[in-house]
């Protein structure tokens, strides 16, 4: 069965070609979108719309549900209005479907399914999963794009999707279950949290854990930071780059700094979905976990860096306070839970 989704292209036709919609350049298109009920239109109304088939607003039909549209980056932090990627859903309803590209500002006749190009990049015998989960741009070279594959390969294109190179995923793990974080200052550095292949066999085994991997060459090679830790970390949960804070402990934060929440030992970790857990701890490493961490907050489970502060969530049954001293865990809420 072919699943179809209409996307309406805001085709910006200015004199002499297409132009950027930044500023107020797209008033005419905004009017057309409003008339079609798309912008601040009839909220709450489920009446089917008849979309315009000519003029400034044109429908596009792709064969898969669209999960996300990503405009390519242009030079110096600008947005390219020429190349637009569509990340789609698989026919099973999960992300990681075929990748589509418009090489002409989203116009209806400009969309191509890139699956054949991705298939051509995969080594023989590895061509089963060609779907793409996510696309991220190289900050210094916007034509260079990293695509998170669904299977055991990621892809890099250095020409806005004209050609692809297949790169084995960190540790040969499934791309589907990976989370990526780009470094705020080093455009070639990406952190990936990956799920070990052991989880495919038994999700409850102590060997089923999450590792952090680092690439410093935009996906060509990956280092396993759990291995770096030489037994001090058994599994990772939350993670981010430390240099979201300019200063750490009174000094400029090094590029290598990582904030994370971790299980220190395989015997304490609770598999893939631990819930709130007093055995998870927040840690700061300044050297990619090669030496013992420089800070540890007991029971730190999840965190966000907001407004130059780290907000850390700790479960209420934590037996020690942030200072490491014993505390009375409050008994409240549902019987048998804290
Ligand atoms: C997939 O590619 C890898 C090398 O990247 C190779 O080691 C492996 O044998 C290939 N798998 C199959 C089924 O051919
Ligand atoms: C990463 O390293 C750890 C520790 O050596 C190891 O147990 C784990 O299997 C490695 N992960 C992957 C995906 O290879």
PDB file of N, CA, C and O and ligand atoms in Angstrom, residues 122-127 152-153 166-168, ligand 1:
ATOM      1  N   UNK A 122      26.323   1.664  -0.218  1.00  0.00           N
ATOM      2  CA  UNK A 122      26.473   0.589   0.767  1.00  0.00           C
ATOM      3  C   UNK A 122      27.335  -0.539   0.207  1.00  0.00           C
ATOM      4  O   UNK A 122      27.220  -0.884  -0.972  1.00  0.00           O
ATOM      5  N   UNK A 123      28.193  -1.146   1.065  1.00  0.00           N
ATOM      6  CA  UNK A 123      28.982  -2.275   0.574  1.00  0.00           C
ATOM      7  C   UNK A 123      28.072  -3.450   0.228  1.00  0.00           C
ATOM      8  O   UNK A 123      26.991  -3.578   0.803  1.00  0.00           O
ATOM      9  N   UNK A 124      28.531  -4.276  -0.698  1.00  0.00           N
ATOM     10  CA  UNK A 124      27.734  -5.430  -1.123  1.00  0.00           C
ATOM     11  C   UNK A 124      27.364  -6.270   0.094  1.00  0.00           C
ATOM     12  O   UNK A 124      28.177  -6.464   0.989  1.00  0.00           O
ATOM     13  N   UNK A 125      26.145  -6.762   0.155  1.00  0.00           N
ATOM     14  CA  UNK A 125      25.701  -7.604   1.264  1.00  0.00           C
ATOM     15  C   UNK A 125      25.156  -6.803   2.433  1.00  0.00           C
ATOM     16  O   UNK A 125      24.619  -7.363   3.374  1.00  0.00           O
ATOM     17  N   UNK A 126      25.293  -5.503   2.410  1.00  0.00           N
ATOM     18  CA  UNK A 126      24.825  -4.648   3.504  1.00  0.00           C
ATOM     19  C   UNK A 126      23.737  -3.688   3.041  1.00  0.00           C
ATOM     20  O   UNK A 126      23.597  -2.611   3.586  1.00  0.00           O
ATOM     21  N   UNK A 127      22.997  -4.075   2.040  1.00  0.00           N
ATOM     22  CA  UNK A 127      22.102  -3.096   1.425  1.00  0.00           C
ATOM     23  C   UNK A 127      20.661  -3.214   1.908  1.00  0.00           C
ATOM     24  O   UNK A 127      19.753  -2.710   1.270  1.00  0.00           O
ATOM     25  N   UNK A 152      23.135  -0.461  10.044  1.00  0.00           N
ATOM     26  CA  UNK A 152      24.472  -0.422  10.640  1.00  0.00           C
ATOM     27  C   UNK A 152      25.446   0.479   9.870  1.00  0.00           C
ATOM     28  O   UNK A 152      26.661   0.333   9.985  1.00  0.00           O
ATOM     29  N   UNK A 153      24.882   1.379   9.072  1.00  0.00           N
ATOM     30  CA  UNK A 153      25.720   2.383   8.394  1.00  0.00           C
ATOM     31  C   UNK A 153      25.095   3.760   8.530  1.00  0.00           C
ATOM     32  O   UNK A 153      23.862   3.898   8.483  1.00  0.00           O
ATOM     33  N   UNK A 166      29.064   5.610   2.620  1.00  0.00           N
ATOM     34  CA  UNK A 166      28.530   4.849   3.754  1.00  0.00           C
ATOM     35  C   UNK A 166      29.634   4.652   4.779  1.00  0.00           C
ATOM     36  O   UNK A 166      30.761   4.305   4.432  1.00  0.00           O
ATOM     37  N   UNK A 167      29.301   4.906   6.052  1.00  0.00           N
ATOM     38  CA  UNK A 167      30.281   4.777   7.131  1.00  0.00           C
ATOM     39  C   UNK A 167      29.709   3.831   8.182  1.00  0.00           C
ATOM     40  O   UNK A 167      28.580   4.050   8.642  1.00  0.00           O
ATOM     41  N   UNK A 168      30.459   2.788   8.585  1.00  0.00           N
ATOM     42  CA  UNK A 168      29.935   1.873   9.603  1.00  0.00           C
ATOM     43  C   UNK A 168      29.547   2.638  10.871  1.00  0.00           C
ATOM     44  O   UNK A 168      30.239   3.581  11.277  1.00  0.00           O
TER      45      UNK A 168
HETATM   46  C1  LIG B   1      28.863  -5.563   5.624  1.00  0.00           C
HETATM   47  O1  LIG B   1      30.023  -4.724   5.518  1.00  0.00           O
HETATM   48  C2  LIG B   1      31.053  -5.041   6.416  1.00  0.00           C
HETATM   49  C3  LIG B   1      32.199  -4.063   6.169  1.00  0.00           C
HETATM   50  O2  LIG B   1      31.800  -2.773   6.219  1.00  0.00           O
HETATM   51  C4  LIG B   1      31.505  -6.483   6.199  1.00  0.00           C
HETATM   52  O3  LIG B   1      32.475  -6.801   7.201  1.00  0.00           O
HETATM   53  C5  LIG B   1      30.341  -7.433   6.321  1.00  0.00           C
HETATM   54  O4  LIG B   1      30.754  -8.747   6.000  1.00  0.00           O
HETATM   55  C6  LIG B   1      29.227  -7.021   5.360  1.00  0.00           C
HETATM   56  N1  LIG B   1      28.063  -7.860   5.569  1.00  0.00           N
HETATM   57  C7  LIG B   1      27.646  -8.732   4.666  1.00  0.00           C
HETATM   58  C8  LIG B   1      26.410  -9.507   5.020  1.00  0.00           C
HETATM   59  O5  LIG B   1      28.204  -8.890   3.600  1.00  0.00           O
END
